[in-house]
Amino acid sequence: MTFHSPTRWADALAVRAEHPQAVPIAGGTDAMVELNSGRRRPDRLLDLSRIAEVSGWDTDGGTVRAGAGITHTAIVAQLAESAPALAQAASTVGSPQIRNRATLGGNIATASPAGDTLPTLLACGAAVELHSVGGARTVALADFVTGPKRTQLAPDELIAAVLFPAATGPQHFSKVGVRAAMIIAVCSFAVALFPDRRSVGTGIGAAAPTPRAAVEAQDFAAEVLPWDSLGHLDPAVAGYFGDLVAKAADPIDDVRGTAQYRRHALAVIARRALIWAWDDLRGAVPCG
Ligand SMILES: Cc1cc2nc3c(=O)[nH]c(=O)nc-3n(C[C@H](O)[C@H](O)[C@H](O)COP(=O)(O)OP(=O)(O)OC[C@H]3O[C@@H](n4cnc5c(N)ncnc54)[C@H](O)[C@@H]3O)c2cc1C
């Protein structure tokens, strides 16, 4: 096996162009599982973990640009203010050891329906920045993930960064699992309030072939939330929001849970997430 380990992004893109069959590897926490199990037997690996250019983040005019190589540990430590739900999701990924190695770009490229960062990024309307030697393009995350473990990534491209608006209001991420840590989500949900533009973003995880937004639910909430008065959230509104989120899901029965359970759990965690986010916005003590 040939192992390429560039330290410059331009060199990584050149290797990708010359050897499109080379498998990119960042933290290796998904890729090495595939290799060790024999599901993948590449003759080349393209190590991205030494490239500092894509491992940080910055902001520009209210937009956060998080490099593909930023680790979950760094997200938790550095992006909790500008991306609270993403930081909450990152804090639930694996164990500290996994979070120290595993990257945002790897979570997105794996495109698991249960990938924890994806619902939070969908809730923010994130886009993925893709680079090749030929240039760059930006694709909405909702379009980038095309199916379970399938994406729009071209053979000569790498994920360079993820772009999303910095939080202007509260966000929440909830994950249902059979235990509190080291667990793949049975289902998950993220909500993001943007009071500046009176909009609500949502993301559903592990309850459809791809992570997806609950569009009807977010439009309903944006319409009925009392943005002017910041009044108490009617429990019936939160309940109906949860029902719409459950309706937007398309879950399956599998070893982690039944479709029926997933829909029920989604309705509950979505209702609670909206209540918590709204109470945060009102400056009240979370309840629910
Ligand atoms: C014990 C354990 C627990 C886990 N727990 C969770 C969990 O709770 N939640 C969760 O969501 N995930 C979990 N995972 C999965 C994994 O840790 C995450 O998906 C992680 O974010 C992957 O990042 P990575 O850098 O390790 O990716 P890698 O393994 O390096 O790569 C994953 C895939 O992405 C591709 N890739 C990586 N970087 C790029 C790039 N820049 N451009 C294009 N393609 C790229 C690789 O070719 C590969 O196909 C767990 C894994 C393990 C082993």
mmCIF file of C-alpha atoms and ligand atoms in Angstrom:
data_model
loop_
_atom_site.group_PDB
_atom_site.id
_atom_site.type_symbol
_atom_site.label_atom_id
_atom_site.label_comp_id
_atom_site.label_asym_id
_atom_site.label_seq_id
_atom_site.Cartn_x
_atom_site.Cartn_y
_atom_site.Cartn_z
ATOM 1 C CA MET A 1 0.000 0.000 0.000
ATOM 2 C CA THR A 2 1.216 3.496 -0.839
ATOM 3 C CA PHE A 3 0.733 6.093 1.886
ATOM 4 C CA HIS A 4 0.711 9.759 0.864
ATOM 5 C CA SER A 5 1.076 12.167 3.759
ATOM 6 C CA PRO A 6 1.235 15.734 2.432
ATOM 7 C CA THR A 7 1.551 18.735 4.726
ATOM 8 C CA ARG A 8 0.142 21.234 2.212
ATOM 9 C CA TRP A 9 -3.461 21.309 0.942
ATOM 10 C CA ALA A 10 -2.341 21.950 -2.652
ATOM 11 C CA ASP A 11 -0.235 18.786 -2.522
ATOM 12 C CA ALA A 12 -3.168 16.761 -1.207
ATOM 13 C CA LEU A 13 -5.337 18.001 -4.077
ATOM 14 C CA ALA A 14 -2.584 17.069 -6.549
ATOM 15 C CA VAL A 15 -2.420 13.512 -5.164
ATOM 16 C CA ARG A 16 -6.222 13.306 -5.317
ATOM 17 C CA ALA A 17 -6.146 14.392 -8.990
ATOM 18 C CA GLU A 18 -3.426 11.938 -9.925
ATOM 19 C CA HIS A 19 -4.784 9.019 -7.864
ATOM 20 C CA PRO A 20 -8.581 9.390 -7.521
ATOM 21 C CA GLN A 21 -8.731 5.843 -6.124
ATOM 22 C CA ALA A 22 -6.578 6.878 -3.130
ATOM 23 C CA VAL A 23 -8.755 6.838 -0.010
ATOM 24 C CA PRO A 24 -8.576 10.065 2.017
ATOM 25 C CA ILE A 25 -8.032 9.484 5.703
ATOM 26 C CA ALA A 26 -8.282 12.225 8.329
ATOM 27 C CA GLY A 27 -8.797 10.964 11.890
ATOM 28 C CA GLY A 28 -9.213 7.434 10.579
ATOM 29 C CA THR A 29 -11.990 6.591 13.042
ATOM 30 C CA ASP A 30 -14.359 5.533 10.256
ATOM 31 C CA ALA A 31 -11.818 4.703 7.526
ATOM 32 C CA MET A 32 -9.749 2.353 9.706
ATOM 33 C CA VAL A 33 -12.871 0.442 10.752
ATOM 34 C CA GLU A 34 -13.567 -0.179 7.055
ATOM 35 C CA LEU A 35 -9.969 -1.242 6.417
ATOM 36 C CA ASN A 36 -9.714 -3.475 9.469
ATOM 37 C CA SER A 37 -12.987 -5.220 8.663
ATOM 38 C CA GLY A 38 -11.878 -5.809 5.058
ATOM 39 C CA ARG A 39 -14.811 -3.863 3.615
ATOM 40 C CA ARG A 40 -12.268 -1.641 1.873
ATOM 41 C CA ARG A 41 -8.869 -2.682 0.494
ATOM 42 C CA PRO A 42 -7.384 0.459 -1.074
ATOM 43 C CA ASP A 43 -3.908 0.339 -2.597
ATOM 44 C CA ARG A 44 -3.356 3.993 -1.631
ATOM 45 C CA LEU A 45 -4.209 6.158 1.350
ATOM 46 C CA LEU A 46 -4.156 9.944 1.295
ATOM 47 C CA ASP A 47 -3.517 11.130 4.850
ATOM 48 C CA LEU A 48 -4.974 14.594 5.519
ATOM 49 C CA SER A 49 -4.172 14.764 9.221
ATOM 50 C CA ARG A 50 -0.928 16.743 8.873
ATOM 51 C CA ILE A 51 -2.442 19.627 6.902
ATOM 52 C CA ALA A 52 -2.816 22.601 9.244
ATOM 53 C CA GLU A 53 -4.525 24.727 6.540
ATOM 54 C CA VAL A 54 -7.821 22.845 6.936
ATOM 55 C CA SER A 55 -7.786 22.139 10.654
ATOM 56 C CA GLY A 56 -8.880 25.530 11.984
ATOM 57 C CA TRP A 57 -11.839 27.861 11.635
ATOM 58 C CA ASP A 58 -12.573 31.525 11.111
ATOM 59 C CA THR A 59 -15.521 33.895 10.736
ATOM 60 C CA ASP A 60 -16.293 36.445 8.072
ATOM 61 C CA GLY A 61 -19.339 38.708 8.219
ATOM 62 C CA GLY A 62 -21.323 36.356 10.424
ATOM 63 C CA THR A 63 -20.392 33.221 8.478
ATOM 64 C CA VAL A 64 -18.302 30.539 10.169
ATOM 65 C CA ARG A 65 -15.902 28.582 7.973
ATOM 66 C CA ALA A 66 -14.841 25.417 9.793
ATOM 67 C CA GLY A 67 -12.006 23.501 8.164
ATOM 68 C CA ALA A 68 -12.725 19.865 7.302
ATOM 69 C CA GLY A 69 -9.874 18.783 9.565
ATOM 70 C CA ILE A 70 -11.162 20.406 12.735
ATOM 71 C CA THR A 71 -11.566 17.743 15.402
ATOM 72 C CA HIS A 72 -14.640 17.220 17.542
ATOM 73 C CA THR A 73 -12.547 18.169 20.579
ATOM 74 C CA ALA A 74 -11.666 21.499 18.975
ATOM 75 C CA ILE A 75 -15.301 22.085 17.989
ATOM 76 C CA VAL A 76 -16.395 21.601 21.605
ATOM 77 C CA ALA A 77 -13.664 23.905 22.911
ATOM 78 C CA GLN A 78 -13.817 26.618 20.263
ATOM 79 C CA LEU A 79 -17.206 26.705 18.507
ATOM 80 C CA ALA A 80 -19.656 26.424 21.414
ATOM 81 C CA GLU A 81 -20.601 30.094 21.047
ATOM 82 C CA SER A 82 -20.956 30.355 17.266
ATOM 83 C CA ALA A 83 -22.342 26.827 16.772
ATOM 84 C CA PRO A 84 -23.885 25.603 20.049
ATOM 85 C CA ALA A 85 -25.770 22.616 18.596
ATOM 86 C CA LEU A 86 -22.739 21.502 16.587
ATOM 87 C CA ALA A 87 -20.626 21.678 19.745
ATOM 88 C CA GLN A 88 -23.253 19.696 21.685
ATOM 89 C CA ALA A 89 -23.292 17.064 18.931
ATOM 90 C CA ALA A 90 -19.494 16.923 18.754
ATOM 91 C CA SER A 91 -19.371 16.357 22.511
ATOM 92 C CA THR A 92 -21.466 13.185 22.091
ATOM 93 C CA VAL A 93 -19.250 11.616 19.401
ATOM 94 C CA GLY A 94 -17.524 8.460 20.666
ATOM 95 C CA SER A 95 -15.077 8.926 23.511
ATOM 96 C CA PRO A 96 -12.442 11.576 24.282
ATOM 97 C CA GLN A 97 -9.903 9.547 22.306
ATOM 98 C CA ILE A 98 -12.220 9.399 19.278
ATOM 99 C CA ARG A 99 -13.042 13.100 19.552
ATOM 100 C CA ASN A 100 -9.346 13.998 19.667
ATOM 101 C CA ARG A 101 -8.740 12.284 16.309
ATOM 102 C CA ALA A 102 -12.070 12.378 14.461
ATOM 103 C CA THR A 103 -12.852 15.321 12.220
ATOM 104 C CA LEU A 104 -15.865 17.243 11.006
ATOM 105 C CA GLY A 105 -14.949 16.526 7.373
ATOM 106 C CA GLY A 106 -14.769 12.809 8.107
ATOM 107 C CA ASN A 107 -18.197 12.827 9.760
ATOM 108 C CA ILE A 108 -19.700 14.567 6.726
ATOM 109 C CA ALA A 109 -17.888 12.465 4.095
ATOM 110 C CA THR A 110 -18.980 9.253 5.827
ATOM 111 C CA ALA A 111 -22.558 10.503 5.327
ATOM 112 C CA SER A 112 -24.020 8.093 7.852
ATOM 113 C CA PRO A 113 -27.733 8.722 8.484
ATOM 114 C CA ALA A 114 -26.692 8.700 12.154
ATOM 115 C CA GLY A 115 -23.682 11.042 11.830
ATOM 116 C CA ASP A 116 -24.125 13.345 14.791
ATOM 117 C CA THR A 117 -22.923 16.643 13.342
ATOM 118 C CA LEU A 118 -25.149 16.531 10.271
ATOM 119 C CA PRO A 119 -28.543 17.417 11.826
ATOM 120 C CA THR A 120 -26.987 20.396 13.576
ATOM 121 C CA LEU A 121 -25.402 21.646 10.365
ATOM 122 C CA LEU A 122 -28.672 21.170 8.480
ATOM 123 C CA ALA A 123 -30.457 23.200 11.129
ATOM 124 C CA CYS A 124 -28.072 26.055 10.344
ATOM 125 C CA GLY A 125 -28.405 25.720 6.571
ATOM 126 C CA ALA A 126 -24.748 24.739 6.203
ATOM 127 C CA ALA A 127 -22.896 24.315 2.923
ATOM 128 C CA VAL A 128 -19.885 22.181 2.094
ATOM 129 C CA GLU A 129 -16.862 23.676 0.324
ATOM 130 C CA LEU A 130 -15.265 21.213 -2.077
ATOM 131 C CA HIS A 131 -11.832 21.688 -3.623
ATOM 132 C CA SER A 132 -10.020 20.058 -6.533
ATOM 133 C CA VAL A 133 -6.997 21.139 -8.544
ATOM 134 C CA GLY A 134 -9.532 22.605 -10.974
ATOM 135 C CA GLY A 135 -11.098 24.951 -8.422
ATOM 136 C CA ALA A 136 -13.710 25.141 -5.695
ATOM 137 C CA ARG A 137 -17.472 24.731 -5.461
ATOM 138 C CA THR A 138 -19.945 25.080 -2.645
ATOM 139 C CA VAL A 139 -22.879 22.711 -2.224
ATOM 140 C CA ALA A 140 -25.710 22.893 0.312
ATOM 141 C CA LEU A 141 -25.235 20.081 2.832
ATOM 142 C CA ALA A 142 -28.847 19.033 2.202
ATOM 143 C CA ASP A 143 -27.888 18.315 -1.424
ATOM 144 C CA PHE A 144 -24.373 17.014 -0.752
ATOM 145 C CA VAL A 145 -25.553 13.887 1.075
ATOM 146 C CA THR A 146 -27.477 11.890 -1.530
ATOM 147 C CA GLY A 147 -28.123 8.617 0.331
ATOM 148 C CA PRO A 148 -26.855 6.404 3.137
ATOM 149 C CA LYS A 149 -23.054 6.813 2.957
ATOM 150 C CA ARG A 150 -23.356 8.477 -0.453
ATOM 151 C CA THR A 151 -22.399 12.029 -1.346
ATOM 152 C CA GLN A 152 -21.851 14.294 -4.317
ATOM 153 C CA LEU A 153 -18.065 14.250 -3.753
ATOM 154 C CA ALA A 154 -16.317 13.840 -7.120
ATOM 155 C CA PRO A 155 -13.323 11.453 -7.372
ATOM 156 C CA ASP A 156 -10.886 14.359 -7.677
ATOM 157 C CA GLU A 157 -12.392 16.439 -4.861
ATOM 158 C CA LEU A 158 -11.797 16.821 -1.144
ATOM 159 C CA ILE A 159 -13.963 18.513 1.446
ATOM 160 C CA ALA A 160 -12.103 21.673 2.429
ATOM 161 C CA ALA A 161 -14.538 23.309 4.838
ATOM 162 C CA VAL A 162 -18.080 23.698 6.083
ATOM 163 C CA LEU A 163 -19.793 27.094 5.980
ATOM 164 C CA PHE A 164 -22.707 28.127 8.191
ATOM 165 C CA PRO A 165 -24.143 31.270 9.776
ATOM 166 C CA ALA A 166 -22.910 31.981 13.284
ATOM 167 C CA ALA A 167 -25.623 31.447 15.880
ATOM 168 C CA THR A 168 -27.766 34.481 16.596
ATOM 169 C CA GLY A 169 -29.998 32.613 19.040
ATOM 170 C CA PRO A 170 -30.209 29.411 21.055
ATOM 171 C CA GLN A 171 -29.667 25.977 19.540
ATOM 172 C CA HIS A 172 -30.145 22.479 20.928
ATOM 173 C CA PHE A 173 -29.096 18.990 19.910
ATOM 174 C CA SER A 174 -30.631 15.839 21.411
ATOM 175 C CA LYS A 175 -29.597 12.257 20.774
ATOM 176 C CA VAL A 176 -31.436 9.107 21.807
ATOM 177 C CA GLY A 177 -29.232 6.082 22.477
ATOM 178 C CA VAL A 178 -29.354 2.955 24.557
ATOM 179 C CA ARG A 179 -26.777 4.488 26.894
ATOM 180 C CA ALA A 180 -25.275 7.927 27.440
ATOM 181 C CA ALA A 181 -21.872 7.574 25.748
ATOM 182 C CA MET A 182 -20.094 5.694 22.935
ATOM 183 C CA ILE A 183 -23.339 5.075 21.139
ATOM 184 C CA ILE A 184 -24.734 5.422 17.633
ATOM 185 C CA ALA A 185 -27.919 7.480 17.697
ATOM 186 C CA VAL A 186 -31.249 5.667 17.584
ATOM 187 C CA CYS A 187 -32.492 9.050 16.458
ATOM 188 C CA SER A 188 -31.383 12.629 16.943
ATOM 189 C CA PHE A 189 -32.681 16.128 16.453
ATOM 190 C CA ALA A 190 -31.301 19.647 16.276
ATOM 191 C CA VAL A 191 -33.089 22.972 16.396
ATOM 192 C CA ALA A 192 -31.610 26.421 15.772
ATOM 193 C CA LEU A 193 -33.437 29.696 16.417
ATOM 194 C CA PHE A 194 -32.416 32.735 14.386
ATOM 195 C CA PRO A 195 -34.350 35.577 16.068
ATOM 196 C CA ASP A 196 -32.663 38.210 13.887
ATOM 197 C CA ARG A 197 -34.491 36.845 10.851
ATOM 198 C CA ARG A 198 -37.262 35.095 12.784
ATOM 199 C CA SER A 199 -36.465 31.716 11.336
ATOM 200 C CA VAL A 200 -36.134 28.232 12.773
ATOM 201 C CA GLY A 201 -33.823 25.516 11.457
ATOM 202 C CA THR A 202 -34.179 21.802 12.101
ATOM 203 C CA GLY A 203 -32.267 18.616 11.454
ATOM 204 C CA ILE A 204 -33.309 14.998 11.950
ATOM 205 C CA GLY A 205 -30.716 12.233 12.320
ATOM 206 C CA ALA A 206 -30.916 8.422 12.109
ATOM 207 C CA ALA A 207 -34.569 8.439 11.084
ATOM 208 C CA ALA A 208 -34.384 8.605 7.272
ATOM 209 C CA PRO A 209 -31.914 7.468 4.575
ATOM 210 C CA THR A 210 -30.123 10.791 4.996
ATOM 211 C CA PRO A 211 -30.181 13.414 7.720
ATOM 212 C CA ARG A 212 -32.952 15.831 6.739
ATOM 213 C CA ALA A 213 -34.674 19.028 7.792
ATOM 214 C CA ALA A 214 -38.274 18.995 9.035
ATOM 215 C CA VAL A 215 -39.342 21.810 6.755
ATOM 216 C CA GLU A 216 -43.030 21.943 7.693
ATOM 217 C CA ALA A 217 -42.128 21.975 11.392
ATOM 218 C CA GLN A 218 -39.599 24.767 11.074
ATOM 219 C CA ASP A 219 -41.939 26.911 8.934
ATOM 220 C CA PHE A 220 -44.745 26.368 11.435
ATOM 221 C CA ALA A 221 -42.557 27.367 14.382
ATOM 222 C CA ALA A 222 -41.181 30.433 12.612
ATOM 223 C CA GLU A 223 -44.743 31.543 11.929
ATOM 224 C CA VAL A 224 -46.262 31.031 15.378
ATOM 225 C CA LEU A 225 -43.451 31.735 17.843
ATOM 226 C CA PRO A 226 -44.162 34.996 19.700
ATOM 227 C CA TRP A 227 -40.994 36.747 18.523
ATOM 228 C CA ASP A 228 -42.206 40.242 19.498
ATOM 229 C CA SER A 229 -43.439 39.548 23.020
ATOM 230 C CA LEU A 230 -41.021 36.692 23.754
ATOM 231 C CA GLY A 231 -44.012 35.291 25.605
ATOM 232 C CA HIS A 232 -44.449 31.838 27.038
ATOM 233 C CA LEU A 233 -44.419 29.031 24.481
ATOM 234 C CA ASP A 234 -47.826 27.386 24.284
ATOM 235 C CA PRO A 235 -47.299 23.656 25.070
ATOM 236 C CA ALA A 236 -49.736 22.824 22.258
ATOM 237 C CA VAL A 237 -47.446 24.639 19.810
ATOM 238 C CA ALA A 238 -44.409 22.705 21.024
ATOM 239 C CA GLY A 239 -46.382 19.455 20.850
ATOM 240 C CA TYR A 240 -47.547 20.114 17.306
ATOM 241 C CA PHE A 241 -43.977 21.043 16.322
ATOM 242 C CA GLY A 242 -42.849 17.645 17.659
ATOM 243 C CA ASP A 243 -45.595 15.898 15.693
ATOM 244 C CA LEU A 244 -44.532 17.646 12.484
ATOM 245 C CA VAL A 245 -40.916 16.625 13.074
ATOM 246 C CA ALA A 246 -41.984 12.997 13.553
ATOM 247 C CA LYS A 247 -44.059 13.252 10.376
ATOM 248 C CA ALA A 248 -41.032 14.466 8.420
ATOM 249 C CA ALA A 249 -39.020 11.376 9.378
ATOM 250 C CA ASP A 250 -38.866 8.209 7.318
ATOM 251 C CA PRO A 251 -37.405 5.721 9.794
ATOM 252 C CA ILE A 252 -36.786 1.998 9.491
ATOM 253 C CA ASP A 253 -36.859 -0.895 11.948
ATOM 254 C CA ASP A 254 -33.329 -2.036 12.788
ATOM 255 C CA VAL A 255 -31.312 -3.438 15.673
ATOM 256 C CA ARG A 256 -31.187 -0.051 17.379
ATOM 257 C CA GLY A 257 -34.939 0.610 17.376
ATOM 258 C CA THR A 258 -38.217 0.300 15.551
ATOM 259 C CA ALA A 259 -39.568 2.883 13.157
ATOM 260 C CA GLN A 260 -42.495 3.433 15.519
ATOM 261 C CA TYR A 261 -40.187 4.072 18.477
ATOM 262 C CA ARG A 262 -38.037 6.452 16.430
ATOM 263 C CA ARG A 263 -41.051 8.532 15.411
ATOM 264 C CA HIS A 264 -42.275 8.662 19.005
ATOM 265 C CA ALA A 265 -38.847 9.576 20.376
ATOM 266 C CA LEU A 266 -38.381 12.252 17.709
ATOM 267 C CA ALA A 267 -41.672 13.905 18.616
ATOM 268 C CA VAL A 268 -40.573 13.997 22.264
ATOM 269 C CA ILE A 269 -37.033 15.292 21.747
ATOM 270 C CA ALA A 270 -38.144 17.849 19.153
ATOM 271 C CA ARG A 271 -40.840 19.196 21.469
ATOM 272 C CA ARG A 272 -38.348 19.461 24.323
ATOM 273 C CA ALA A 273 -35.632 21.003 22.133
ATOM 274 C CA LEU A 274 -37.978 23.759 20.980
ATOM 275 C CA ILE A 275 -39.095 24.462 24.562
ATOM 276 C CA TRP A 276 -35.483 24.606 25.776
ATOM 277 C CA ALA A 277 -34.376 26.826 22.919
ATOM 278 C CA TRP A 278 -37.323 29.183 23.368
ATOM 279 C CA ASP A 279 -36.804 29.396 27.119
ATOM 280 C CA ASP A 280 -33.129 30.116 26.525
ATOM 281 C CA LEU A 281 -34.151 32.944 24.228
ATOM 282 C CA ARG A 282 -36.489 34.336 26.873
ATOM 283 C CA GLY A 283 -33.700 34.097 29.437
ATOM 284 C CA ALA A 284 -35.804 31.668 31.451
ATOM 285 C CA VAL A 285 -34.727 28.506 33.207
ATOM 286 C CA PRO A 286 -35.088 25.567 30.778
ATOM 287 C CA CYS A 287 -38.022 23.320 31.486
ATOM 288 C CA GLY A 288 -39.795 20.524 29.696
HETATM 289 C C1 LIG B 1 -15.617 3.867 18.723
HETATM 290 C C2 LIG B 1 -16.246 4.832 17.751
HETATM 291 C C3 LIG B 1 -17.287 5.631 18.179
HETATM 292 C C4 LIG B 1 -17.904 6.525 17.296
HETATM 293 N N1 LIG B 1 -18.932 7.298 17.764
HETATM 294 C C5 LIG B 1 -19.551 8.152 16.907
HETATM 295 C C6 LIG B 1 -20.632 8.942 17.359
HETATM 296 O O1 LIG B 1 -21.042 8.888 18.517
HETATM 297 N N2 LIG B 1 -21.214 9.788 16.459
HETATM 298 C C7 LIG B 1 -20.784 9.887 15.163
HETATM 299 O O2 LIG B 1 -21.345 10.684 14.404
HETATM 300 N N3 LIG B 1 -19.751 9.140 14.719
HETATM 301 C C8 LIG B 1 -19.123 8.281 15.549
HETATM 302 N N4 LIG B 1 -18.092 7.529 15.098
HETATM 303 C C9 LIG B 1 -17.684 7.631 13.710
HETATM 304 C C10 LIG B 1 -16.499 8.607 13.462
HETATM 305 O O3 LIG B 1 -15.730 8.807 14.626
HETATM 306 C C11 LIG B 1 -16.980 9.968 12.948
HETATM 307 O O4 LIG B 1 -17.765 9.819 11.790
HETATM 308 C C12 LIG B 1 -15.785 10.886 12.646
HETATM 309 O O5 LIG B 1 -16.209 12.235 12.587
HETATM 310 C C13 LIG B 1 -15.048 10.536 11.370
HETATM 311 O O6 LIG B 1 -13.989 11.449 11.219
HETATM 312 P P1 LIG B 1 -12.518 10.956 10.829
HETATM 313 O O7 LIG B 1 -11.683 12.178 10.697
HETATM 314 O O8 LIG B 1 -12.029 9.926 11.769
HETATM 315 O O9 LIG B 1 -12.819 10.296 9.407
HETATM 316 P P2 LIG B 1 -11.979 9.213 8.614
HETATM 317 O O10 LIG B 1 -12.188 7.891 9.223
HETATM 318 O O11 LIG B 1 -10.577 9.667 8.440
HETATM 319 O O12 LIG B 1 -12.707 9.309 7.212
HETATM 320 C C14 LIG B 1 -14.063 8.964 7.109
HETATM 321 C C15 LIG B 1 -14.482 9.044 5.630
HETATM 322 O O13 LIG B 1 -14.394 10.372 5.174
HETATM 323 C C16 LIG B 1 -13.477 10.496 4.099
HETATM 324 N N5 LIG B 1 -12.811 11.779 4.321
HETATM 325 C C17 LIG B 1 -12.225 12.204 5.472
HETATM 326 N N6 LIG B 1 -11.837 13.483 5.335
HETATM 327 C C18 LIG B 1 -12.175 13.873 4.080
HETATM 328 C C19 LIG B 1 -12.055 15.103 3.349
HETATM 329 N N7 LIG B 1 -11.495 16.207 3.879
HETATM 330 N N8 LIG B 1 -12.528 15.146 2.074
HETATM 331 C C20 LIG B 1 -13.116 14.049 1.528
HETATM 332 N N9 LIG B 1 -13.263 12.872 2.156
HETATM 333 C C21 LIG B 1 -12.806 12.793 3.438
HETATM 334 C C22 LIG B 1 -12.611 9.270 4.167
HETATM 335 O O14 LIG B 1 -12.108 8.873 2.900
HETATM 336 C C23 LIG B 1 -13.578 8.233 4.709
HETATM 337 O O15 LIG B 1 -14.368 7.728 3.657
HETATM 338 C C24 LIG B 1 -17.460 6.611 15.957
HETATM 339 C C25 LIG B 1 -16.384 5.801 15.531
HETATM 340 C C26 LIG B 1 -15.796 4.930 16.412
HETATM 341 C C27 LIG B 1 -14.647 4.085 15.926
#
